[in-house]
């Protein structure tokens, strides 16, 4: 039995990523998969690249009228609506941890007889995700941290300006180096440095010439808060928190450190301000591309202030590299969609369990 994959256009503003590249389309077609691609003027890969690869092109947003057997593939949320959903959908729905709106979304699937196969829940036997954007989240998060340090050094009373997606990593490195100018690269510490995001952060920091202290589980075994973090100008948090843990830094610790503190910016890639286990409990909400930083300590123009970058969709800022990497990880599993696999069956089970909780 062959599969019909339907790549929908993203409707979330600023989302340029795609889960399948034009080269991936060619490989899927060679394997007998049917591919339909919705036109999109914002996707990082252009319509004519998909058309040249052999995809059937259809108008933007046409997926609700796709044949019933089509599997609708995307990255982020579907447009808000209450229409029942009849297809199998593969994307990041952010619903299974009972996030805002989860009931309404799952009810749409239930009413329409569709299925939600969430990309976040495609996992191997060992629980590791088969495809993730983490490396590029760390890479971009560290860059945003460097830019925030450079901005603070100017002494400006204004917050750092908004960020826009970069065409590629070379431009991102050049922007960081230009922002630092003749100034030295910040001393940096990365927690979770052995993970996907952490290794991306370390790679960016090394590329801009910043000295990096790399910590993972072993170095934090004693439990926080850690004064060593305060001795670095930039702290990148890239830890995957899976349960209670002592915070890595606290407000009281930072205030008590006084002038002994060098820490000026935290790039919180893990970015979980609403979790009771947030190890960076210095801010209340995520930040955005438009307003990348939140002032955690100090006032306007205060040289001893501390800013936090907490953007929860960092890979969107480097859409080409992050899409190519993610799509390459996902492709083998798209090739297995027709016959099914433990990975797809596991994701379907997560969906069935969530439906049962409705
Ligand atoms: N902001 C974004 O846009 C964005 C995008 C993708 C992922 N993330 C988040 O980044 C975080 C990391 O994701 P990942 O894919 O890199 O995970 P990962 O599992 O690849 O890496 C996590 C690392 O954290 C380490 N770790 C866990 N507990 C630790 C502790 N107490 N002290 C020190 N190190 C510890 C692990 O050993 C591992 O090396 C997750 O919270 C994820 O949701 C954010």
XYZ file of C-alpha atoms and ligand atoms in Angstrom:
402
model
C 0.000 0.000 0.000
C 1.431 3.404 -0.914
C 1.116 6.589 1.097
C -0.021 9.992 -0.052
C 1.919 12.707 1.825
C 0.514 16.229 1.701
C 2.877 18.990 2.820
C 0.702 21.833 4.027
C 1.724 25.508 4.048
C 2.427 26.814 7.554
C -0.051 29.398 8.806
C 1.870 30.524 11.896
C 3.394 33.969 11.224
C 7.191 33.868 10.884
C 7.326 30.082 10.444
C 9.498 29.334 7.408
C 10.550 25.776 8.277
C 9.471 22.619 6.453
C 9.644 18.948 7.507
C 10.490 17.742 3.978
C 13.032 19.269 1.593
C 12.798 19.174 -2.219
C 15.600 16.547 -2.190
C 13.513 14.544 0.296
C 10.532 14.765 -2.040
C 12.639 13.132 -4.761
C 13.632 10.279 -2.454
C 10.038 9.732 -1.329
C 8.767 9.719 -4.918
C 11.455 7.187 -5.856
C 10.164 4.984 -3.035
C 6.621 5.137 -4.423
C 5.186 7.754 -2.041
C 2.738 10.225 -3.605
C 3.597 13.844 -2.725
C 1.424 16.917 -2.830
C 2.871 20.256 -1.736
C 0.862 23.373 -0.953
C 2.244 26.585 -2.407
C 3.791 28.915 0.138
C 5.474 32.274 -0.310
C 7.124 32.098 3.113
C 8.568 28.569 3.219
C 12.366 28.479 3.123
C 12.325 26.103 0.115
C 10.663 27.628 -2.912
C 7.610 26.220 -4.714
C 9.532 25.685 -7.937
C 12.141 23.575 -6.086
C 9.374 21.212 -4.940
C 7.744 21.264 -8.389
C 11.084 20.426 -10.072
C 11.522 17.570 -7.620
C 8.259 16.123 -8.941
C 5.709 17.164 -6.301
C 2.138 17.929 -7.322
C 1.587 21.575 -6.349
C -1.746 22.793 -4.948
C -2.925 26.116 -3.479
C -1.954 27.274 -0.006
C -4.332 25.927 2.657
C -6.041 23.340 0.425
C -5.472 20.427 2.839
C -9.036 20.265 4.258
C -10.174 19.086 0.819
C -7.327 16.559 0.407
C -8.379 12.952 -0.303
C -9.198 11.139 2.925
C -6.191 8.844 2.694
C -3.697 11.751 2.517
C -1.394 12.222 5.507
C -1.160 15.958 6.198
C 2.358 16.952 7.173
C 3.415 20.245 8.735
C 5.540 21.808 11.451
C 3.396 23.997 13.689
C -0.214 24.560 14.679
C -3.180 24.250 12.317
C -5.166 27.458 11.777
C -7.635 28.014 14.640
C -11.064 26.621 13.796
C -13.654 24.230 15.180
C -14.029 22.184 11.990
C -13.722 18.414 12.592
C -10.446 16.907 11.362
C -10.779 13.815 9.194
C -7.178 13.173 8.116
C -4.084 11.743 9.689
C -1.981 14.798 10.674
C 1.731 14.778 11.463
C 3.053 17.977 13.152
C 3.997 19.535 16.508
C 0.569 20.028 18.071
C 1.630 20.839 21.643
C -1.490 19.141 22.976
C -0.509 15.956 24.781
C 0.868 17.664 27.867
C -2.574 19.266 28.143
C -1.345 22.629 26.896
C -3.740 25.507 26.266
C -6.530 24.481 23.863
C -5.695 20.754 23.893
C -9.256 19.621 24.547
C -10.705 21.652 21.664
C -8.070 20.327 19.283
C -8.481 16.685 20.275
C -12.237 17.022 20.080
C -11.861 18.163 16.466
C -9.883 14.990 15.726
C -12.384 12.838 17.563
C -15.368 14.408 15.795
C -13.776 14.080 12.367
C -12.342 10.588 12.832
C -8.805 11.814 12.100
C -5.582 10.950 13.927
C -2.874 13.168 15.394
C 0.636 11.723 15.090
C 2.685 14.316 16.944
C 6.288 14.789 15.763
C 7.386 15.251 19.365
C 6.231 11.697 20.158
C 8.008 9.827 17.369
C 10.408 7.939 19.633
C 12.788 5.011 19.577
C 12.647 2.165 22.107
C 15.050 4.056 24.398
C 12.682 7.044 24.536
C 14.901 9.293 22.365
C 13.103 11.286 19.725
C 13.774 10.207 16.141
C 13.829 13.785 14.850
C 14.415 16.999 16.769
C 15.375 20.612 16.173
C 17.451 20.821 19.372
C 20.902 21.361 17.852
C 19.757 24.477 15.988
C 17.784 25.730 18.994
C 21.022 25.736 20.971
C 22.967 27.256 18.090
C 20.526 30.144 17.639
C 19.882 30.546 21.381
C 23.596 30.967 22.048
C 23.813 33.502 19.211
C 20.887 35.466 20.651
C 22.723 35.396 23.986
C 25.903 36.780 22.396
C 23.892 39.537 20.711
C 22.230 40.374 24.036
C 25.647 40.627 25.737
C 26.923 42.900 22.957
C 23.819 45.046 23.324
C 24.196 45.364 27.106
C 27.816 46.385 26.662
C 26.692 49.411 24.639
C 25.025 50.749 27.799
C 21.830 51.463 25.827
C 18.730 52.124 27.891
C 16.635 50.452 25.178
C 16.043 46.701 25.080
C 17.728 44.690 22.330
C 16.008 45.031 18.937
C 13.914 42.235 17.457
C 15.441 39.289 15.601
C 14.519 38.107 12.096
C 15.338 34.743 10.515
C 18.872 34.560 9.103
C 19.516 33.034 5.670
C 22.226 30.758 7.054
C 24.718 30.094 9.826
C 27.529 32.058 8.134
C 25.436 35.219 8.291
C 24.510 34.506 11.906
C 28.162 34.155 12.925
C 29.032 37.333 11.014
C 26.232 39.246 12.782
C 27.508 38.087 16.188
C 31.082 39.048 15.349
C 29.996 42.456 14.046
C 27.962 43.082 17.217
C 30.963 42.257 19.397
C 33.133 44.518 17.231
C 36.542 45.077 18.752
C 35.264 43.803 22.133
C 36.272 40.398 23.411
C 33.909 37.439 23.010
C 32.054 36.806 26.296
C 33.140 34.066 28.669
C 30.366 31.479 28.536
C 29.035 28.439 30.356
C 26.666 25.889 28.782
C 24.624 23.500 30.939
C 23.356 20.386 29.184
C 26.402 20.697 26.910
C 26.343 17.010 25.891
C 22.780 17.189 24.568
C 21.441 18.228 21.193
C 20.788 21.876 22.108
C 23.882 22.119 24.280
C 26.188 20.870 21.531
C 24.649 23.375 19.102
C 25.254 26.156 21.625
C 28.880 25.113 22.116
C 29.414 25.023 18.325
C 28.126 28.592 17.855
C 30.106 29.944 20.805
C 33.309 28.352 19.533
C 32.606 29.741 16.054
C 32.511 33.290 17.442
C 35.671 32.700 19.469
C 34.051 32.613 22.915
C 35.685 30.542 25.653
C 33.171 27.869 26.765
C 32.820 26.001 30.040
C 30.803 22.857 29.227
C 28.746 21.257 31.999
C 26.388 18.317 31.954
C 25.003 15.899 34.567
C 28.324 15.179 36.231
C 29.152 18.801 37.043
C 25.698 19.574 38.469
C 25.417 16.447 40.608
C 25.871 18.409 43.847
C 22.761 20.482 43.119
C 22.445 24.249 42.578
C 22.593 27.149 42.844
C 26.054 27.363 41.292
C 28.295 30.374 41.874
C 30.467 29.224 38.948
C 27.663 30.320 36.621
C 27.909 33.882 37.952
C 31.589 33.985 36.981
C 30.669 33.846 33.260
C 29.210 36.714 31.237
C 26.785 34.442 29.323
C 25.012 31.337 30.645
C 23.249 29.088 28.125
C 20.801 26.687 29.742
C 20.174 23.699 27.464
C 19.249 21.079 30.053
C 16.317 18.704 29.523
C 14.477 18.840 32.850
C 12.508 15.705 33.619
C 11.627 16.168 37.272
C 12.302 18.207 40.381
C 15.787 19.700 40.676
C 17.392 22.552 42.598
C 17.601 25.807 40.602
C 20.888 26.536 38.832
C 20.677 30.222 39.815
C 18.411 32.179 42.171
C 17.581 35.846 42.522
C 18.917 35.963 46.101
C 22.203 34.358 45.053
C 22.657 36.866 42.212
C 21.784 39.896 44.342
C 24.069 38.714 47.162
C 26.968 38.259 44.738
C 27.009 42.035 44.166
C 29.940 43.197 42.060
C 31.499 39.724 42.122
C 28.994 38.738 39.423
C 30.050 38.774 35.771
C 26.851 37.145 34.526
C 24.989 39.596 32.283
C 22.791 37.388 30.071
C 21.088 34.010 30.347
C 20.058 32.368 27.085
C 17.458 29.924 28.368
C 17.133 27.495 25.480
C 15.232 25.016 27.658
C 12.801 27.836 28.220
C 10.252 26.427 30.623
C 9.126 29.404 32.753
C 5.766 27.770 33.536
C 7.237 24.532 34.842
C 7.390 24.059 38.628
C 10.877 22.615 38.007
C 12.245 25.574 36.020
C 15.941 25.725 37.014
C 16.157 29.405 35.941
C 13.380 30.905 38.119
C 14.086 34.546 37.242
C 11.338 35.375 34.749
C 7.621 34.682 34.232
C 7.017 34.221 30.537
C 8.717 33.365 27.253
C 10.112 36.148 25.076
C 9.597 36.561 21.333
C 11.548 37.284 18.157
C 10.158 40.832 18.285
C 11.154 41.320 21.942
C 13.924 38.776 22.544
C 14.962 39.769 26.063
C 13.315 40.280 29.416
C 15.100 42.187 32.187
C 15.378 39.845 35.153
C 17.480 42.063 37.397
C 18.254 45.798 37.350
C 16.649 48.790 35.713
C 16.933 50.636 32.402
C 20.502 51.509 31.504
C 21.741 49.806 34.670
C 25.185 48.369 33.910
C 24.725 45.588 36.454
C 21.464 44.377 34.952
C 20.738 40.800 33.895
C 18.734 39.968 30.781
C 17.169 36.641 29.821
C 16.502 35.389 26.278
C 13.663 32.836 26.423
C 12.345 32.323 22.885
C 10.519 28.980 22.554
C 10.829 28.624 18.751
C 14.510 29.385 18.247
C 15.108 27.072 15.235
C 12.678 29.216 13.194
C 15.427 31.857 13.195
C 17.681 29.583 11.124
C 15.032 27.930 8.944
C 17.225 26.464 6.220
C 19.759 24.553 8.316
C 17.186 23.506 10.890
C 14.753 22.239 8.219
C 17.452 20.351 6.323
C 18.670 18.671 9.492
C 15.198 17.824 10.818
C 13.944 16.593 7.436
C 16.966 14.303 7.086
C 16.229 12.755 10.498
C 12.518 12.362 9.704
C 12.831 10.968 6.168
C 13.535 7.301 7.061
C 10.377 7.309 9.160
C 8.260 8.884 6.423
C 9.479 6.044 4.209
C 8.109 3.581 6.807
C 4.731 5.266 7.145
C 3.014 2.947 4.661
C 3.880 -0.316 6.385
C 3.896 1.159 9.899
C 6.655 0.776 12.498
C 7.019 0.796 16.296
C 7.777 4.534 16.041
C 4.455 5.331 14.313
C 2.489 2.855 16.438
C 3.948 4.467 19.574
C 2.877 7.936 18.430
C -0.615 6.675 17.659
C -0.841 5.131 21.135
C 0.044 8.500 22.713
C -2.827 10.013 20.727
C -5.274 7.268 21.809
C -4.236 7.741 25.459
C -4.826 11.492 25.207
C -8.260 10.924 23.609
C -9.151 8.690 26.544
C -8.391 11.599 28.911
C -10.752 13.975 27.097
N 13.723 27.134 22.838
C 13.558 26.348 21.783
O 13.227 26.794 20.685
C 13.808 24.874 21.926
C 13.846 24.056 20.782
C 14.162 22.707 20.935
C 14.366 22.179 22.216
N 14.256 23.024 23.303
C 14.447 22.522 24.669
O 15.816 22.359 24.942
C 15.950 21.409 26.019
C 17.029 20.400 25.673
O 16.601 19.626 24.551
P 17.607 18.636 23.838
O 16.927 18.110 22.602
O 18.932 19.290 23.699
O 17.700 17.484 24.918
P 18.838 16.388 25.069
O 18.201 15.265 25.792
O 19.499 16.118 23.750
O 19.940 17.082 25.982
C 19.699 17.441 27.306
C 21.015 17.423 28.070
O 20.735 17.906 29.376
C 21.527 17.126 30.263
N 20.978 17.256 31.613
C 19.799 16.794 32.085
N 19.649 17.144 33.381
C 20.752 17.866 33.707
C 21.185 18.504 34.907
N 20.442 18.491 36.018
N 22.375 19.142 34.894
C 23.139 19.175 33.763
N 22.778 18.595 32.604
C 21.600 17.935 32.590
C 21.458 15.719 29.697
O 22.478 14.887 30.207
C 21.618 16.016 28.215
O 22.981 16.040 27.826
C 14.567 20.789 26.201
O 13.947 21.397 27.313
C 13.846 21.176 24.942
O 12.440 21.264 25.129
C 13.997 24.335 23.173
